[in-house]
XYZ file of C-alpha atoms in Angstrom:
487
model
C 27.305 -9.604 -10.110
C 26.752 -12.812 -12.096
C 23.299 -13.178 -13.520
C 21.553 -16.503 -12.924
C 18.689 -18.231 -14.639
C 15.090 -17.258 -13.944
C 14.017 -21.008 -14.290
C 15.223 -24.232 -12.857
C 17.555 -25.921 -15.170
C 17.939 -29.189 -13.304
C 16.307 -32.527 -14.147
C 13.211 -32.176 -11.985
C 11.435 -29.215 -10.170
C 8.544 -29.506 -7.748
C 5.095 -30.746 -8.626
C 2.005 -31.282 -6.372
C -0.473 -32.671 -8.938
C -0.391 -35.515 -11.423
C -1.911 -35.092 -14.895
C -4.950 -37.102 -13.782
C -5.419 -34.906 -10.642
C -5.342 -31.810 -12.872
C -7.973 -33.375 -15.216
C -10.149 -34.003 -12.166
C -9.769 -30.406 -10.825
C -10.644 -29.073 -14.335
C -13.696 -31.410 -14.581
C -15.044 -30.542 -11.235
C -14.523 -26.758 -12.004
C -16.472 -27.026 -15.219
C -19.220 -28.813 -13.315
C -19.341 -26.091 -10.710
C -19.329 -23.222 -13.214
C -22.155 -24.854 -15.150
C -24.451 -26.131 -12.390
C -23.825 -23.416 -9.776
C -22.199 -20.612 -11.692
C -20.963 -17.291 -10.322
C -22.554 -14.063 -9.314
C -21.646 -11.247 -11.655
C -22.366 -7.764 -10.362
C -21.845 -5.871 -13.641
C -24.726 -5.426 -16.172
C -22.437 -5.086 -19.196
C -20.547 -8.236 -18.377
C -23.810 -10.106 -17.908
C -25.058 -9.101 -21.263
C -21.798 -10.145 -22.957
C -21.835 -13.546 -21.137
C -25.534 -14.124 -22.072
C -24.713 -13.525 -25.796
C -21.797 -15.910 -25.503
C -24.129 -18.737 -24.370
C -24.289 -18.473 -20.604
C -27.494 -19.032 -18.716
C -28.393 -15.942 -16.665
C -30.763 -15.734 -13.767
C -30.625 -12.147 -12.496
C -26.928 -11.848 -11.441
C -26.233 -15.606 -11.345
C -24.380 -16.691 -14.430
C -23.885 -20.313 -15.408
C -20.982 -20.880 -17.762
C -20.998 -23.792 -20.133
C -17.941 -25.877 -20.444
C -17.434 -25.093 -24.172
C -17.246 -21.366 -23.391
C -14.740 -21.772 -20.565
C -12.465 -23.985 -22.724
C -12.873 -21.561 -25.690
C -11.700 -18.706 -23.338
C -8.735 -20.688 -22.114
C -7.558 -21.198 -25.760
C -7.987 -17.497 -26.578
C -5.643 -16.148 -23.812
C -1.955 -15.842 -24.789
C 0.495 -18.252 -23.125
C 3.029 -15.397 -22.650
C 3.137 -11.810 -21.328
C 6.164 -9.682 -21.950
C 6.880 -6.896 -19.488
C 9.241 -3.980 -19.964
C 10.901 -1.601 -17.576
C 10.382 2.102 -17.288
C 12.932 2.904 -19.998
C 11.394 0.432 -22.437
C 13.995 -2.310 -22.056
C 12.731 -5.935 -22.029
C 12.599 -7.229 -18.457
C 10.252 -10.210 -17.879
C 9.156 -13.106 -20.046
C 6.083 -14.222 -18.080
C 5.725 -17.668 -19.479
C 6.587 -21.335 -19.061
C 8.576 -21.917 -15.834
C 10.245 -18.580 -15.638
C 10.113 -17.243 -12.064
C 10.264 -13.564 -11.148
C 10.053 -12.308 -7.582
C 8.457 -9.079 -6.383
C 7.381 -7.364 -3.142
C 3.782 -7.154 -1.769
C 1.252 -4.355 -1.919
C -0.610 -1.726 0.149
C 0.193 -2.874 3.674
C -1.501 -0.728 6.292
C 1.433 -1.062 8.722
C 5.230 -1.199 8.553
C 7.902 -2.625 10.846
C 9.925 0.544 11.328
C 13.649 -0.316 10.562
C 14.839 2.553 12.789
C 12.582 2.036 15.859
C 11.387 -1.552 15.600
C 7.947 -0.257 16.121
C 4.930 -1.715 14.103
C 3.030 1.459 13.095
C 0.790 2.891 10.354
C 2.483 3.621 6.998
C 2.874 7.117 5.700
C 3.866 8.682 2.351
C 7.513 8.683 3.296
C 7.343 4.981 3.950
C 5.964 4.492 0.555
C 8.876 6.278 -1.049
C 11.477 4.584 1.143
C 10.032 1.119 0.339
C 10.391 1.747 -3.298
C 13.930 3.085 -2.818
C 15.009 -0.109 -0.866
C 13.260 -2.643 -3.206
C 14.707 -0.831 -6.245
C 18.264 -1.535 -4.804
C 17.694 -5.212 -4.391
C 19.220 -7.088 -7.401
C 16.884 -10.119 -7.148
C 13.592 -8.237 -6.678
C 12.373 -8.235 -10.272
C 9.306 -6.028 -10.066
C 7.530 -3.636 -7.844
C 4.301 -3.590 -5.851
C 3.348 -0.573 -3.662
C 4.307 -2.118 -0.257
C 3.072 0.778 1.990
C -0.462 2.055 2.001
C -0.727 5.822 1.639
C -3.130 7.349 4.205
C -4.461 10.850 3.851
C -5.868 10.423 0.357
C -9.170 8.607 0.712
C -9.916 8.414 -3.013
C -6.547 8.646 -4.738
C -4.274 6.651 -2.379
C -3.657 3.993 -4.918
C -2.531 6.691 -7.466
C -0.014 7.981 -4.894
C 1.319 4.452 -4.443
C 1.689 3.917 -8.183
C 3.264 7.317 -8.659
C 6.032 6.480 -6.221
C 6.814 3.223 -8.127
C 6.998 4.771 -11.459
C 8.829 7.899 -10.308
C 11.457 6.184 -8.206
C 12.072 2.741 -9.763
C 12.775 1.518 -13.224
C 11.357 -2.053 -12.559
C 8.070 -3.300 -13.943
C 5.088 -3.327 -11.699
C 1.997 -5.201 -10.432
C -0.523 -2.613 -9.618
C -3.597 -2.429 -7.383
C -6.223 0.292 -7.940
C -9.424 1.322 -6.101
C -11.789 1.357 -9.000
C -12.275 2.115 -12.761
C -11.268 5.772 -12.453
C -8.262 4.899 -10.441
C -7.206 2.356 -13.073
C -7.590 4.933 -15.799
C -5.300 7.344 -13.761
C -2.656 4.740 -13.433
C -2.744 3.822 -17.124
C -2.494 7.502 -17.939
C 0.614 7.783 -15.830
C 2.151 4.735 -17.449
C 1.275 5.872 -20.996
C 2.756 9.313 -20.346
C 6.056 7.719 -19.285
C 6.046 5.259 -22.176
C 5.219 7.851 -24.784
C 1.551 7.115 -25.537
C -1.008 4.414 -25.261
C 0.032 2.555 -28.356
C 3.582 2.372 -26.964
C 2.315 1.168 -23.596
C 0.310 -1.649 -25.321
C 3.450 -2.533 -27.341
C 5.748 -2.475 -24.233
C 3.564 -2.922 -21.135
C 5.249 -2.152 -17.887
C 2.576 -3.441 -15.422
C 0.029 -6.022 -14.711
C -3.199 -4.872 -12.992
C -4.102 -6.903 -10.038
C -7.820 -7.663 -9.513
C -9.658 -10.179 -7.339
C -13.184 -11.679 -6.987
C -14.878 -12.075 -3.606
C -14.870 -15.636 -2.397
C -16.930 -17.668 -2.737
C -17.870 -17.182 -6.395
C -18.648 -13.453 -6.622
C -17.393 -11.365 -9.345
C -17.832 -7.829 -7.912
C -18.837 -4.769 -10.080
C -15.481 -3.015 -9.382
C -13.212 -6.022 -10.174
C -15.164 -6.812 -13.420
C -15.047 -3.177 -14.570
C -11.283 -3.276 -14.204
C -10.934 -6.619 -15.978
C -13.021 -5.449 -18.889
C -11.159 -2.198 -19.149
C -7.851 -3.793 -19.280
C -9.038 -6.353 -21.854
C -10.359 -3.552 -23.966
C -7.103 -1.752 -23.756
C -5.098 -4.910 -24.532
C -3.146 -4.573 -21.330
C -2.355 -7.477 -18.999
C -4.685 -8.202 -16.014
C -4.704 -10.622 -13.055
C -7.844 -12.027 -11.482
C -6.688 -13.796 -8.388
C -9.084 -15.255 -5.787
C -8.127 -15.474 -2.156
C -10.380 -18.147 -0.524
C -9.581 -19.259 3.011
C -10.005 -22.959 3.774
C -12.919 -23.423 6.217
C -14.026 -19.840 5.967
C -14.584 -18.566 2.369
C -13.495 -21.823 0.809
C -13.853 -25.523 1.537
C -11.732 -26.871 4.339
C -9.892 -29.339 2.108
C -7.067 -28.418 -0.220
C -8.720 -30.094 -3.169
C -12.087 -28.392 -2.546
C -10.510 -24.980 -2.344
C -8.431 -25.570 -5.479
C -11.694 -26.311 -7.421
C -13.352 -23.153 -6.108
C -10.398 -20.888 -6.673
C -10.038 -22.347 -10.161
C -13.609 -21.602 -10.961
C -13.263 -18.038 -9.699
C -10.121 -17.363 -11.655
C -11.569 -18.921 -14.912
C -14.723 -16.880 -14.432
C -12.477 -13.741 -14.705
C -10.667 -15.193 -17.706
C -13.984 -15.738 -19.528
C -15.135 -12.175 -18.807
C -11.837 -10.945 -20.198
C -12.004 -12.998 -23.322
C -15.662 -12.267 -24.214
C -14.595 -8.601 -23.837
C -11.734 -8.960 -26.154
C -10.442 -12.382 -27.461
C -6.795 -12.674 -27.001
C -6.685 -10.321 -23.950
C -3.413 -10.916 -21.898
C -4.438 -12.625 -18.599
C -2.456 -13.851 -15.638
C -3.835 -16.957 -13.930
C -3.406 -17.882 -10.315
C -4.745 -17.581 -6.754
C -3.694 -17.240 -3.092
C -5.312 -19.922 -1.026
C -4.676 -19.968 2.707
C -6.182 -22.020 5.478
C -7.633 -20.006 8.333
C -6.223 -20.857 11.767
C -9.264 -21.760 13.795
C -7.690 -20.513 17.057
C -6.824 -16.984 15.919
C -9.206 -16.787 13.007
C -6.464 -15.425 10.836
C -5.032 -16.637 7.491
C -1.977 -18.721 8.047
C -0.322 -17.249 4.900
C 2.775 -19.408 4.877
C 1.642 -22.763 6.142
C 2.438 -25.966 4.225
C -1.185 -26.121 3.016
C -1.054 -22.543 1.775
C 2.084 -23.325 -0.119
C 0.817 -26.453 -1.681
C -2.546 -24.935 -2.771
C -1.190 -21.700 -4.238
C 1.607 -23.519 -6.104
C -0.746 -26.146 -7.288
C -2.851 -23.398 -8.881
C 0.279 -22.119 -10.591
C 0.939 -25.667 -11.779
C -2.637 -25.957 -13.222
C -2.133 -22.613 -15.033
C 1.252 -23.530 -16.538
C 1.030 -27.254 -17.175
C -2.669 -27.713 -17.812
C -3.919 -24.358 -19.230
C -0.668 -23.035 -20.706
C -1.316 -19.650 -19.182
C 1.118 -17.259 -17.434
C 0.849 -17.750 -13.685
C 0.693 -15.819 -10.365
C 2.452 -17.013 -7.149
C 3.313 -16.048 -3.629
C 6.439 -16.285 -1.513
C 8.848 -14.536 0.867
C 6.022 -13.851 3.377
C 5.156 -14.857 6.898
C 2.556 -14.892 9.605
C 5.171 -13.713 12.062
C 4.871 -10.026 13.262
C 8.546 -9.340 12.973
C 11.433 -10.261 10.566
C 12.471 -12.958 12.992
C 13.435 -16.679 12.719
C 9.865 -17.704 11.898
C 9.867 -15.156 9.123
C 13.056 -16.337 7.593
C 11.940 -20.033 7.900
C 8.555 -19.445 6.144
C 9.824 -16.987 3.596
C 12.714 -19.210 2.555
C 10.708 -22.292 2.217
C 8.048 -20.567 0.139
C 10.573 -18.772 -2.017
C 12.399 -22.150 -2.679
C 9.223 -24.125 -3.528
C 7.750 -21.325 -5.658
C 10.951 -21.161 -7.793
C 11.262 -24.900 -8.202
C 7.572 -25.155 -9.122
C 7.951 -22.532 -11.858
C 5.372 -20.062 -10.853
C 5.926 -16.955 -12.995
C 5.113 -13.728 -11.090
C 5.726 -14.396 -7.428
C 4.697 -11.646 -4.946
C 4.428 -10.626 -1.365
C 8.121 -10.678 -0.485
C 8.421 -8.751 2.706
C 4.819 -9.247 3.908
C 4.512 -9.909 7.733
C 1.549 -10.475 9.979
C -0.534 -12.146 7.182
C -0.082 -9.171 5.064
C -1.062 -6.558 7.581
C 2.483 -5.229 7.896
C 5.580 -4.859 5.858
C 9.192 -5.289 6.741
C 12.104 -3.909 4.685
C 14.519 -5.919 6.799
C 12.784 -9.021 5.623
C 12.872 -7.837 1.947
C 16.670 -7.662 2.267
C 16.931 -11.103 3.797
C 14.561 -12.616 1.226
C 16.456 -10.984 -1.606
C 19.434 -12.961 -0.391
C 17.308 -16.165 -0.394
C 16.147 -15.439 -3.861
C 19.844 -15.065 -5.019
C 20.507 -18.506 -3.469
C 17.579 -20.084 -5.230
C 18.617 -18.477 -8.544
C 21.929 -20.121 -8.189
C 20.135 -23.423 -7.711
C 18.179 -22.624 -10.927
C 21.540 -22.699 -12.876
C 22.177 -26.340 -11.838
C 25.521 -28.076 -12.692
C 27.283 -27.129 -15.850
C 28.468 -30.347 -17.471
C 30.159 -28.727 -20.678
C 33.734 -29.915 -21.332
C 35.379 -26.835 -19.929
C 33.511 -27.250 -16.663
C 34.590 -30.915 -16.291
C 38.166 -29.604 -15.566
C 39.658 -32.866 -16.780
C 42.982 -31.227 -17.674
C 43.291 -29.791 -14.145
C 42.358 -33.068 -12.606
C 45.175 -34.764 -14.503
C 47.734 -32.038 -13.894
C 47.159 -31.785 -10.117
C 46.801 -35.443 -9.389
C 47.198 -36.852 -5.834
C 48.177 -34.570 -2.941
C 48.138 -31.458 -5.047
C 45.896 -28.312 -4.771
C 43.962 -26.148 -7.310
C 44.721 -22.672 -5.878
C 47.084 -21.787 -8.748
C 45.034 -23.247 -11.530
C 43.729 -20.835 -14.172
C 40.243 -22.461 -13.880
C 40.168 -21.617 -10.176
C 40.670 -17.911 -10.872
C 38.232 -18.022 -13.840
C 35.301 -19.826 -12.124
C 35.594 -18.460 -8.702
C 33.680 -15.354 -9.815
C 30.747 -17.605 -10.722
C 30.344 -18.693 -7.119
C 27.378 -17.047 -5.511
C 28.103 -14.579 -2.728
C 25.810 -13.005 -0.142
C 25.796 -9.419 0.830
C 24.532 -10.129 4.318
C 25.615 -13.601 5.308
C 28.674 -14.094 7.456
C 31.397 -16.490 6.246
C 34.182 -15.249 8.519
C 36.028 -17.407 11.102
C 34.968 -16.762 14.698
C 37.496 -14.053 15.735
C 36.852 -12.001 12.622
C 33.132 -12.199 13.054
C 33.560 -11.107 16.779
C 35.802 -8.154 15.659
C 33.096 -7.086 13.295
C 30.542 -6.768 16.054
C 29.244 -10.345 16.517
C 26.196 -9.288 14.437
C 23.352 -11.549 13.370
C 22.094 -11.707 9.769
C 19.094 -9.663 10.867
C 21.264 -6.939 12.250
C 23.234 -6.799 9.020
C 20.097 -6.608 6.955
C 18.833 -3.750 9.194
C 21.980 -1.852 8.594
C 21.650 -2.207 4.873
C 18.042 -0.922 4.992
C 19.123 2.083 7.074
C 22.079 2.859 4.716
C 19.855 2.716 1.643
C 17.198 4.981 3.105
C 19.663 7.498 4.609
C 22.399 7.489 1.888
C 20.917 5.930 -1.239
C 19.676 7.959 -4.251
C 16.149 7.758 -5.651
C 16.007 6.270 -9.217
C 14.184 9.360 -10.554
C 12.330 9.892 -13.729
C 13.555 12.604 -16.082
C 12.079 15.906 -14.841
C 9.844 16.369 -18.002
C 8.146 13.008 -17.500
C 8.007 13.405 -13.643
C 6.194 16.687 -14.010
C 3.565 15.062 -16.161
C 3.057 12.233 -13.673
C 2.795 14.780 -10.832
C 0.118 16.698 -12.893
C -1.956 13.616 -13.239
C -1.677 12.926 -9.517
C -2.587 16.483 -8.694
C -5.624 16.284 -10.865
C -6.733 13.074 -9.070
C -6.183 14.793 -5.727
C -8.299 17.826 -6.832
C -11.192 15.523 -7.816
C -10.880 13.964 -4.364
C -11.206 17.335 -2.705
C -14.247 18.249 -4.940
C -15.992 14.990 -3.784
C -15.205 15.804 -0.116
C -16.869 19.147 -0.494
C -20.035 17.784 -2.036
C-alpha cells in the first residue's frame, strides 16, 4: 500500500479564524483568567501557582497574563511518539494529522447481532484487534469500557492496547494510582522509565470540569506527568448553552482558558513539560439535551481550538473526527464522520480522536471504524496534492500519443497506476458484476471485514516475557481492588 502524507501539501488548508480573531480570543482569555480565574482543587498546585505570582482566594486562583504567556513559551512545540517496539511513529507538531479511535465507551454496536449492548472484556480485545488492522488508524484509544473491575478498569483497557497492538496510544486513567500503573506497564515494555521518557508511546488524556474547574484528580495526573517528563493532554469539553456560553466565540474563550490553566499547572510543575493543547466543544441540542457531537458548530469550534494551538501558540494540538450522533453506522454516521475527518485533516489538527464513536460517545461501532478508515485513506490521498515534477508532467507521453491515441501501453501508465488510491470496501464494479457479488452496500462489506478480522485475524501479541510482566502489574492492581472491596 502506498504511504501518503500526514499533512495537506496543497496551496491552502481550512481556517476558521483570522489572526485578529485569534488575538481577540487570546486577549479575552487572559482577561478571564486574571479577573475570574479558575477553581483549583489541589493544594499542592495552589501553592505552586501562588509562588508563581497567582492571586489565591481559597480555591479560586487568578492567573496573571505574564504567567500564562510564560507557560505557553515553556511548552515544547513538538511531541514525538514511538510505537511499542521503539520505532518512530508520530511527529505531533505543525499541521501533521494523525487519526485514532475513541475511548472507554459504555456500549458497543455488536457487529454480529446489530444489538447495542454493554461492552465486555472480549469487546475490548476485539476492538484493539480490528483497529490495529486498520492501516490509516495511527494510534489507539481503549474504545470499549471494561466492566467488572470497579477500580482497575482503565488498567485492563490499557493492558489490551499494549498487549495486542504495536501502535502508540492516548490513554485515560481513573486517578493518580491508575496513572502510575499504566506508566509502569509502558515502562516495562519500553525497558525502563528513562527509555520511556526518551521514546514515549502514549499521551495521557485529562480534562477539567467546565466551567473553569480544575479537579483534584485531573490536576494530580497533570502534575505527575509533568514531573515524569511524559506528554499530557488537558482537554475541556464545554457544551454551548449548558456548561459553556451559547455562542461559538464565548465557548472558545472559556475552553481556551480551561486548557491554558492546565498548561500553566504543568509548566509551574516542570518547565518544558510536553503538553497537548485542544478541546472538544459541542453545542447541546435543546430538544434532546444531548451533545450534538458532529454538528457544524462542533466542528468549527473544536477545529478553531486546534488552529489557536498550532498557529497562535505553536503547540501540538488535539482534535476530533470520525464520530456521530447517530446510534448506528448508518448514512448519518458516514455523512458526519466523513465531513469531520476531512475538515480536521485540512485544518491540520495533530492528534485526531474518536473515530468510531456513535450516540454522542455513548457507544462504539467497529463497522464505522472500518468505513472511516477508508475515508481517512481518501483524505490522505488529498494531502499528497498534485505532483508537478517533470516526470509527472508526462510531456513525452503527451507528444508520443497525440490525437486519437491512448495511454494504456505507456510505461508511465504502468508505473503510476500503483500510486492511485484504492479502497478495500468501496465498489467500483459495473452493475452486473456488483450484482453477482451479492449486491452489497458499503456498510455490509465493512461489517464482513470486521467479522473476518475478529474470527480469523491474529492478535499482535507482545513477546511472552514482556506480556507476563504486564499481566503481573494488572493482577497486582486487581488484588488491590479486591482488598478495598473487603474493607
